[in-house]
Amino acid sequence: MDFHRSLIIVLALAVLPLSAALAAGVSGRVVGADGKGIADAVVFVDAAPESAAARSPATATMDQINKTFVPHVLPVVVGTEVRFPNRDQISHHVYSFSRTKNFELPLYKGENAPPVLFDKPGVVKIGCNIHDWMSAVILVVPTPHFAVTDAEGHFKLAGLPPGNYRLLAWHEQSREKTADTAQRVQVAGSDLELTFQLSLSDDRSRPAMRGSRWDQ
Amino acid sequence: MSAGSTAVYSLLFICLCCVLAPRALAQYDVEPENPVWLRALLDLRVVRGGAAPSWTDSGPGKTRFGGRNTDAGFERVTRFALGQLAIEMGAALPWGLRAQVQFNIQPDIADDYDPWVVEALVRKEWGNPSDGWGVQTGLMTLPFSLEHTGPAWTPEYSISASALNSWLWEEVSLTGLEGEWWHQGESGPRIGIVVGAGYGADQMGRLIASRGWALGDGVSGVNADLPLPNGTRMDIFNEKDHRPAVYTWLTLGDEARAALKLGYLDNLGDQGYDGVWHTRVATVGATLHPLTRTDFVVQYLRGKALVWQPTNDSSLRGFYALVSHHYRGHRVTVRYDDFRVHDLDGGNPTAESGDAVTLAYLYEWGLRHRVGAEYIWLHSNRPASAFPEPGQDGWQLSYRFRY
């Protein structure tokens, strides 16, 4: 009996370093060094049990409205087909030279551009060849478990099957390597609260040209 | 080469490779945005204009590329030409400022390969796409054209612009300050108001009075000079009275369906100064998109160009309407131009009446390539012209590469 109790304690101690808690879902915040929430960060599960990694083909949309990609950050799971409808009357020429996905949708208007398959995890920087300030990021993550933070930095990952997970936090301007943000959790029965801390670099995007001269 | 030199060159090569090599990125790293960028546009042509030499050769031809003068008279000629080499550079500066500059090389118009500085400005915007404002200062063109919306300010629907927009882009280059405010409600139209003032337009109107209307895609710059029929050239940037031209440009509508544009410019020229023109123009235009793949554009311009000496006072009027259909990379455009100059003072004859039809086909593929074909038929009655035939026509083929 003592042997069994000791074994359980030893096993529990062995698991503790890997799991902050046991939970049915994971929620929390992504904050900066000053404690303020960071919007548009993506928290995602990098490694999951086989049962939680299963996924069906997904689709997503990145619009072009008023010479702006909407949303600016779009997380998708590997294998997602993304559509790029152009809601502007002017033509856009969407492209990416990123190593994760290299593609282009030559000059077009409307919603007829073919979808683009994102089949490799990583970061895909999207641009418009006509309007060089238009940019967006598609974050292709390996599992269907991801969430984007709101204006206060809150996120919630719901519906995680029980198991061990590695969670990462990513932001377009993050100074930290994404791998360095990893936190391991074990999801079992109750909610889990996590906090990620990131420090952001200055926005280096190209200033926009939204005036009527550039109604093109 | 000595062993020491070899070592130095090897070291330099290694350093160069280190500088030029892209930084290694981890899987989820975002490629850094380059704060400085460079773009270029090269346009090569095969042209066969009318028999009369073009105005760009101080001839009476009304299109950019014309024929030649021989002992037997005017003669059509087919030739290769560099339509345009445009270099655009930009930089993201601190405080959200954006700087950009554009140089154009157009040897047939400039008569040499010197680059003309088309644009050199710094701009700052506040707000967002639906509500904001912006300020820019530096060297700029007028915002009045509904056609010069392609890369490097090239016409979007055809190779050559309409007569009225050709003139605006040939003869106006301003150095000054411009402000803009725009607003779009949740369901209402988008409103944009541009107000600007700039120096350098003291001779605006002289080209129309001396040469008349023409169709082309030349773009002037602050250091540009254009040929006149008498064999001389006129500087585009000309400031004698130190009074800036003022202009405003109003945009109202929903770009996705229809937009109305109104513009007004007064160069406030003081005719008390020798060679200063007082020119005012008003323009109204509309873009309509009743179908996803079809564009209708109409624009009307009316104005007066007055000068004390020599007697060239003129009123001018230009109109065009175009319909353009595009599908994937293909675009077909038909445009009708109507243009007039009325001689107001009975001095040097400046009167002209004419019209033109332009047919254009453009095909764009990939990020960088475009081919185009264009045919222009033009009819102009201009008593002062050295060319007795009112009818002119010509065609051109274009290959455009964009970096």
mmCIF file of N, CA and C in Angstrom, chain B residues 139-220:
data_model
loop_
_atom_site.group_PDB
_atom_site.id
_atom_site.type_symbol
_atom_site.label_atom_id
_atom_site.label_comp_id
_atom_site.label_asym_id
_atom_site.label_seq_id
_atom_site.Cartn_x
_atom_site.Cartn_y
_atom_site.Cartn_z
ATOM 1 N N LEU B 139 7.330 68.146 -54.095
ATOM 2 C CA LEU B 139 7.018 68.265 -55.514
ATOM 3 C C LEU B 139 5.937 67.256 -55.866
ATOM 4 N N MET B 140 4.881 67.727 -56.516
ATOM 5 C CA MET B 140 3.766 66.815 -56.813
ATOM 6 C C MET B 140 3.041 67.270 -58.067
ATOM 7 N N THR B 141 2.217 66.380 -58.584
ATOM 8 C CA THR B 141 1.382 66.697 -59.726
ATOM 9 C C THR B 141 -0.022 67.025 -59.211
ATOM 10 N N LEU B 142 -0.871 67.446 -60.130
ATOM 11 C CA LEU B 142 -2.261 67.690 -59.735
ATOM 12 C C LEU B 142 -2.988 66.360 -59.525
ATOM 13 N N PRO B 143 -3.945 66.309 -58.636
ATOM 14 C CA PRO B 143 -4.677 65.046 -58.425
ATOM 15 C C PRO B 143 -5.861 64.875 -59.369
ATOM 16 N N PHE B 144 -5.960 65.692 -60.437
ATOM 17 C CA PHE B 144 -7.212 65.779 -61.192
ATOM 18 C C PHE B 144 -7.481 64.621 -62.154
ATOM 19 N N SER B 145 -6.499 63.852 -62.511
ATOM 20 C CA SER B 145 -6.720 62.843 -63.558
ATOM 21 C C SER B 145 -7.475 61.624 -63.027
ATOM 22 N N LEU B 146 -8.458 61.182 -63.797
ATOM 23 C CA LEU B 146 -9.137 59.928 -63.466
ATOM 24 C C LEU B 146 -8.526 58.761 -64.231
ATOM 25 N N GLU B 147 -7.493 59.034 -65.011
ATOM 26 C CA GLU B 147 -6.880 57.972 -65.804
ATOM 27 C C GLU B 147 -5.490 57.581 -65.290
ATOM 28 N N HIS B 148 -4.758 58.539 -64.735
ATOM 29 C CA HIS B 148 -3.389 58.247 -64.308
ATOM 30 C C HIS B 148 -3.403 57.535 -62.958
ATOM 31 N N THR B 149 -3.939 56.350 -62.959
ATOM 32 C CA THR B 149 -4.055 55.595 -61.711
ATOM 33 C C THR B 149 -3.272 54.292 -61.767
ATOM 34 N N GLY B 150 -2.435 54.132 -62.788
ATOM 35 C CA GLY B 150 -1.610 52.936 -62.890
ATOM 36 C C GLY B 150 -0.298 53.123 -62.153
ATOM 37 N N PRO B 151 0.548 52.103 -62.154
ATOM 38 C CA PRO B 151 1.838 52.227 -61.469
ATOM 39 C C PRO B 151 2.685 53.339 -62.090
ATOM 40 N N ALA B 152 3.409 54.030 -61.254
ATOM 41 C CA ALA B 152 4.266 55.148 -61.678
ATOM 42 C C ALA B 152 3.445 56.210 -62.415
ATOM 43 N N TRP B 153 2.200 56.372 -62.004
ATOM 44 C CA TRP B 153 1.299 57.383 -62.567
ATOM 45 C C TRP B 153 1.091 57.191 -64.069
ATOM 46 N N THR B 154 1.001 55.973 -64.513
ATOM 47 C CA THR B 154 0.702 55.711 -65.920
ATOM 48 C C THR B 154 -0.814 55.593 -66.087
ATOM 49 N N PRO B 155 -1.316 55.857 -67.306
ATOM 50 C CA PRO B 155 -2.756 55.662 -67.528
ATOM 51 C C PRO B 155 -3.138 54.197 -67.313
ATOM 52 N N GLU B 156 -4.275 53.998 -66.664
ATOM 53 C CA GLU B 156 -4.665 52.634 -66.315
ATOM 54 C C GLU B 156 -5.420 51.936 -67.442
ATOM 55 N N TYR B 157 -6.206 52.711 -68.212
ATOM 56 C CA TYR B 157 -7.138 52.081 -69.142
ATOM 57 C C TYR B 157 -6.596 51.938 -70.558
ATOM 58 N N SER B 158 -5.534 52.655 -70.871
ATOM 59 C CA SER B 158 -5.000 52.668 -72.229
ATOM 60 C C SER B 158 -3.527 53.034 -72.139
ATOM 61 N N ILE B 159 -2.860 53.061 -73.274
ATOM 62 C CA ILE B 159 -1.449 53.465 -73.248
ATOM 63 C C ILE B 159 -1.359 54.990 -73.177
ATOM 64 N N SER B 160 -2.159 55.662 -74.000
ATOM 65 C CA SER B 160 -2.168 57.128 -73.987
ATOM 66 C C SER B 160 -3.364 57.624 -73.186
ATOM 67 N N ALA B 161 -3.177 58.725 -72.513
ATOM 68 C CA ALA B 161 -4.292 59.320 -71.770
ATOM 69 C C ALA B 161 -5.117 60.195 -72.704
ATOM 70 N N SER B 162 -6.249 60.644 -72.210
ATOM 71 C CA SER B 162 -7.091 61.566 -72.970
ATOM 72 C C SER B 162 -6.349 62.882 -73.169
ATOM 73 N N ALA B 163 -6.894 63.712 -74.050
ATOM 74 C CA ALA B 163 -6.240 64.999 -74.319
ATOM 75 C C ALA B 163 -6.165 65.853 -73.058
ATOM 76 N N LEU B 164 -7.247 65.898 -72.308
ATOM 77 C CA LEU B 164 -7.234 66.811 -71.159
ATOM 78 C C LEU B 164 -6.287 66.343 -70.058
ATOM 79 N N ASN B 165 -6.242 65.036 -69.827
ATOM 80 C CA ASN B 165 -5.320 64.566 -68.802
ATOM 81 C C ASN B 165 -3.880 64.512 -69.298
ATOM 82 N N SER B 166 -3.695 64.304 -70.610
ATOM 83 C CA SER B 166 -2.337 64.392 -71.157
ATOM 84 C C SER B 166 -1.771 65.777 -70.859
ATOM 85 N N TRP B 167 -2.602 66.792 -71.116
ATOM 86 C CA TRP B 167 -2.131 68.155 -70.897
ATOM 87 C C TRP B 167 -1.798 68.410 -69.416
ATOM 88 N N LEU B 168 -2.689 67.993 -68.519
ATOM 89 C CA LEU B 168 -2.447 68.251 -67.095
ATOM 90 C C LEU B 168 -1.142 67.623 -66.621
ATOM 91 N N TRP B 169 -0.835 66.433 -67.167
ATOM 92 C CA TRP B 169 0.385 65.767 -66.718
ATOM 93 C C TRP B 169 1.621 66.234 -67.461
ATOM 94 N N GLU B 170 1.398 66.912 -68.604
ATOM 95 C CA GLU B 170 2.548 67.456 -69.325
ATOM 96 C C GLU B 170 2.975 68.802 -68.735
ATOM 97 N N GLU B 171 1.991 69.621 -68.354
ATOM 98 C CA GLU B 171 2.327 71.022 -68.129
ATOM 99 C C GLU B 171 2.286 71.482 -66.685
ATOM 100 N N VAL B 172 1.906 70.627 -65.765
ATOM 101 C CA VAL B 172 1.776 71.096 -64.377
ATOM 102 C C VAL B 172 2.661 70.266 -63.453
ATOM 103 N N SER B 173 3.528 70.943 -62.772
ATOM 104 C CA SER B 173 4.356 70.319 -61.740
ATOM 105 C C SER B 173 4.499 71.349 -60.631
ATOM 106 N N LEU B 174 3.976 71.038 -59.472
ATOM 107 C CA LEU B 174 3.892 72.023 -58.397
ATOM 108 C C LEU B 174 4.766 71.642 -57.219
ATOM 109 N N THR B 175 5.315 72.643 -56.591
ATOM 110 C CA THR B 175 6.060 72.429 -55.356
ATOM 111 C C THR B 175 5.341 73.178 -54.251
ATOM 112 N N GLY B 176 4.820 72.459 -53.311
ATOM 113 C CA GLY B 176 4.039 73.138 -52.291
ATOM 114 C C GLY B 176 3.551 72.215 -51.207
ATOM 115 N N LEU B 177 2.349 72.501 -50.751
ATOM 116 C CA LEU B 177 1.774 71.815 -49.599
ATOM 117 C C LEU B 177 0.338 71.409 -49.941
ATOM 118 N N GLU B 178 -0.033 70.217 -49.515
ATOM 119 C CA GLU B 178 -1.387 69.739 -49.803
ATOM 120 C C GLU B 178 -1.942 69.039 -48.566
ATOM 121 N N GLY B 179 -3.203 69.302 -48.284
ATOM 122 C CA GLY B 179 -3.863 68.625 -47.177
ATOM 123 C C GLY B 179 -5.099 67.898 -47.678
ATOM 124 N N GLU B 180 -5.468 66.836 -46.996
ATOM 125 C CA GLU B 180 -6.627 66.061 -47.430
ATOM 126 C C GLU B 180 -7.367 65.518 -46.217
ATOM 127 N N TRP B 181 -8.666 65.531 -46.320
ATOM 128 C CA TRP B 181 -9.512 64.937 -45.279
ATOM 129 C C TRP B 181 -10.468 63.982 -45.956
ATOM 130 N N TRP B 182 -10.688 62.825 -45.355
ATOM 131 C CA TRP B 182 -11.647 61.888 -45.923
ATOM 132 C C TRP B 182 -12.498 61.277 -44.809
ATOM 133 N N HIS B 183 -13.709 60.924 -45.206
ATOM 134 C CA HIS B 183 -14.642 60.364 -44.231
ATOM 135 C C HIS B 183 -15.609 59.439 -44.951
ATOM 136 N N GLN B 184 -15.873 58.326 -44.343
ATOM 137 C CA GLN B 184 -16.883 57.417 -44.881
ATOM 138 C C GLN B 184 -17.735 56.913 -43.743
ATOM 139 N N GLY B 185 -19.020 57.224 -43.825
ATOM 140 C CA GLY B 185 -19.938 56.732 -42.800
ATOM 141 C C GLY B 185 -20.215 55.256 -43.004
ATOM 142 N N GLU B 186 -20.990 54.682 -42.101
ATOM 143 C CA GLU B 186 -21.259 53.243 -42.157
ATOM 144 C C GLU B 186 -21.936 52.850 -43.450
ATOM 145 N N SER B 187 -22.887 53.671 -43.897
ATOM 146 C CA SER B 187 -23.571 53.335 -45.149
ATOM 147 C C SER B 187 -23.541 54.482 -46.151
ATOM 148 N N GLY B 188 -23.042 55.625 -45.765
ATOM 149 C CA GLY B 188 -23.045 56.788 -46.645
ATOM 150 C C GLY B 188 -21.886 56.782 -47.615
ATOM 151 N N PRO B 189 -21.848 57.799 -48.458
ATOM 152 C CA PRO B 189 -20.767 57.885 -49.433
ATOM 153 C C PRO B 189 -19.450 58.307 -48.785
ATOM 154 N N ARG B 190 -18.411 58.044 -49.486
ATOM 155 C CA ARG B 190 -17.096 58.490 -49.034
ATOM 156 C C ARG B 190 -16.890 59.921 -49.522
ATOM 157 N N ILE B 191 -16.408 60.766 -48.635
ATOM 158 C CA ILE B 191 -16.148 62.156 -48.980
ATOM 159 C C ILE B 191 -14.652 62.402 -48.809
ATOM 160 N N GLY B 192 -14.058 63.015 -49.784
ATOM 161 C CA GLY B 192 -12.653 63.385 -49.675
ATOM 162 C C GLY B 192 -12.452 64.791 -50.203
ATOM 163 N N ILE B 193 -11.730 65.600 -49.459
ATOM 164 C CA ILE B 193 -11.471 66.972 -49.890
ATOM 165 C C ILE B 193 -9.965 67.215 -49.847
ATOM 166 N N VAL B 194 -9.428 67.601 -50.987
ATOM 167 C CA VAL B 194 -8.008 67.939 -51.087
ATOM 168 C C VAL B 194 -7.912 69.446 -51.297
ATOM 169 N N VAL B 195 -7.042 70.083 -50.560
ATOM 170 C CA VAL B 195 -6.763 71.500 -50.769
ATOM 171 C C VAL B 195 -5.255 71.659 -50.822
ATOM 172 N N GLY B 196 -4.779 72.358 -51.838
ATOM 173 C CA GLY B 196 -3.342 72.485 -51.968
ATOM 174 C C GLY B 196 -2.923 73.811 -52.557
ATOM 175 N N ALA B 197 -1.668 74.134 -52.381
ATOM 176 C CA ALA B 197 -1.082 75.335 -52.968
ATOM 177 C C ALA B 197 0.352 75.002 -53.348
ATOM 178 N N GLY B 198 0.753 75.484 -54.529
ATOM 179 C CA GLY B 198 2.111 75.161 -54.951
ATOM 180 C C GLY B 198 2.653 76.157 -55.959
ATOM 181 N N TYR B 199 3.948 76.263 -55.957
ATOM 182 C CA TYR B 199 4.627 77.179 -56.871
ATOM 183 C C TYR B 199 5.046 76.439 -58.143
ATOM 184 N N GLY B 200 5.239 77.212 -59.202
ATOM 185 C CA GLY B 200 5.839 76.655 -60.409
ATOM 186 C C GLY B 200 4.939 76.609 -61.622
ATOM 187 N N ALA B 201 3.691 77.114 -61.509
ATOM 188 C CA ALA B 201 2.747 76.989 -62.629
ATOM 189 C C ALA B 201 2.521 78.314 -63.336
ATOM 190 N N ASP B 202 3.519 79.171 -63.357
ATOM 191 C CA ASP B 202 3.324 80.507 -63.937
ATOM 192 C C ASP B 202 3.110 80.480 -65.450
ATOM 193 N N GLN B 203 3.489 79.403 -66.120
ATOM 194 C CA GLN B 203 3.271 79.358 -67.568
ATOM 195 C C GLN B 203 2.247 78.305 -67.954
ATOM 196 N N MET B 204 1.470 77.879 -67.003
ATOM 197 C CA MET B 204 0.428 76.900 -67.313
ATOM 198 C C MET B 204 -0.557 77.494 -68.329
ATOM 199 N N GLY B 205 -0.787 76.798 -69.398
ATOM 200 C CA GLY B 205 -1.650 77.290 -70.459
ATOM 201 C C GLY B 205 -0.893 77.599 -71.734
ATOM 202 N N ARG B 206 0.390 77.847 -71.599
ATOM 203 C CA ARG B 206 1.195 78.220 -72.772
ATOM 204 C C ARG B 206 1.263 77.073 -73.790
ATOM 205 N N LEU B 207 1.353 75.867 -73.273
ATOM 206 C CA LEU B 207 1.468 74.714 -74.177
ATOM 207 C C LEU B 207 0.192 74.553 -75.012
ATOM 208 N N ILE B 208 -0.949 74.727 -74.375
ATOM 209 C CA ILE B 208 -2.215 74.589 -75.105
ATOM 210 C C ILE B 208 -2.339 75.686 -76.155
ATOM 211 N N ALA B 209 -1.978 76.907 -75.772
ATOM 212 C CA ALA B 209 -2.101 78.016 -76.719
ATOM 213 C C ALA B 209 -1.121 77.856 -77.890
ATOM 214 N N SER B 210 0.077 77.379 -77.624
ATOM 215 C CA SER B 210 1.093 77.285 -78.668
ATOM 216 C C SER B 210 0.948 76.030 -79.515
ATOM 217 N N ARG B 211 0.599 74.956 -78.881
ATOM 218 C CA ARG B 211 0.614 73.661 -79.551
ATOM 219 C C ARG B 211 -0.778 73.097 -79.798
ATOM 220 N N GLY B 212 -1.681 73.426 -78.928
ATOM 221 C CA GLY B 212 -3.003 72.813 -78.970
ATOM 222 C C GLY B 212 -3.018 71.537 -78.142
ATOM 223 N N TRP B 213 -4.125 70.824 -78.266
ATOM 224 C CA TRP B 213 -4.284 69.587 -77.496
ATOM 225 C C TRP B 213 -3.491 68.455 -78.145
ATOM 226 N N ALA B 214 -3.133 67.467 -77.353
ATOM 227 C CA ALA B 214 -2.421 66.296 -77.875
ATOM 228 C C ALA B 214 -2.760 65.107 -76.992
ATOM 229 N N LEU B 215 -2.542 63.910 -77.517
ATOM 230 C CA LEU B 215 -2.786 62.699 -76.738
ATOM 231 C C LEU B 215 -1.460 61.974 -76.524
ATOM 232 N N GLY B 216 -1.200 61.594 -75.285
ATOM 233 C CA GLY B 216 0.052 60.892 -75.011
ATOM 234 C C GLY B 216 0.117 60.438 -73.574
ATOM 235 N N ASP B 217 1.257 59.935 -73.193
ATOM 236 C CA ASP B 217 1.427 59.470 -71.824
ATOM 237 C C ASP B 217 2.700 60.025 -71.200
ATOM 238 N N GLY B 218 3.175 61.138 -71.742
ATOM 239 C CA GLY B 218 4.359 61.758 -71.161
ATOM 240 C C GLY B 218 4.036 62.383 -69.819
ATOM 241 N N VAL B 219 5.002 62.351 -68.932
ATOM 242 C CA VAL B 219 4.831 62.930 -67.601
ATOM 243 C C VAL B 219 5.975 63.906 -67.368
ATOM 244 N N SER B 220 5.618 65.126 -67.066
ATOM 245 C CA SER B 220 6.664 66.131 -66.849
ATOM 246 C C SER B 220 7.154 66.100 -65.410
#
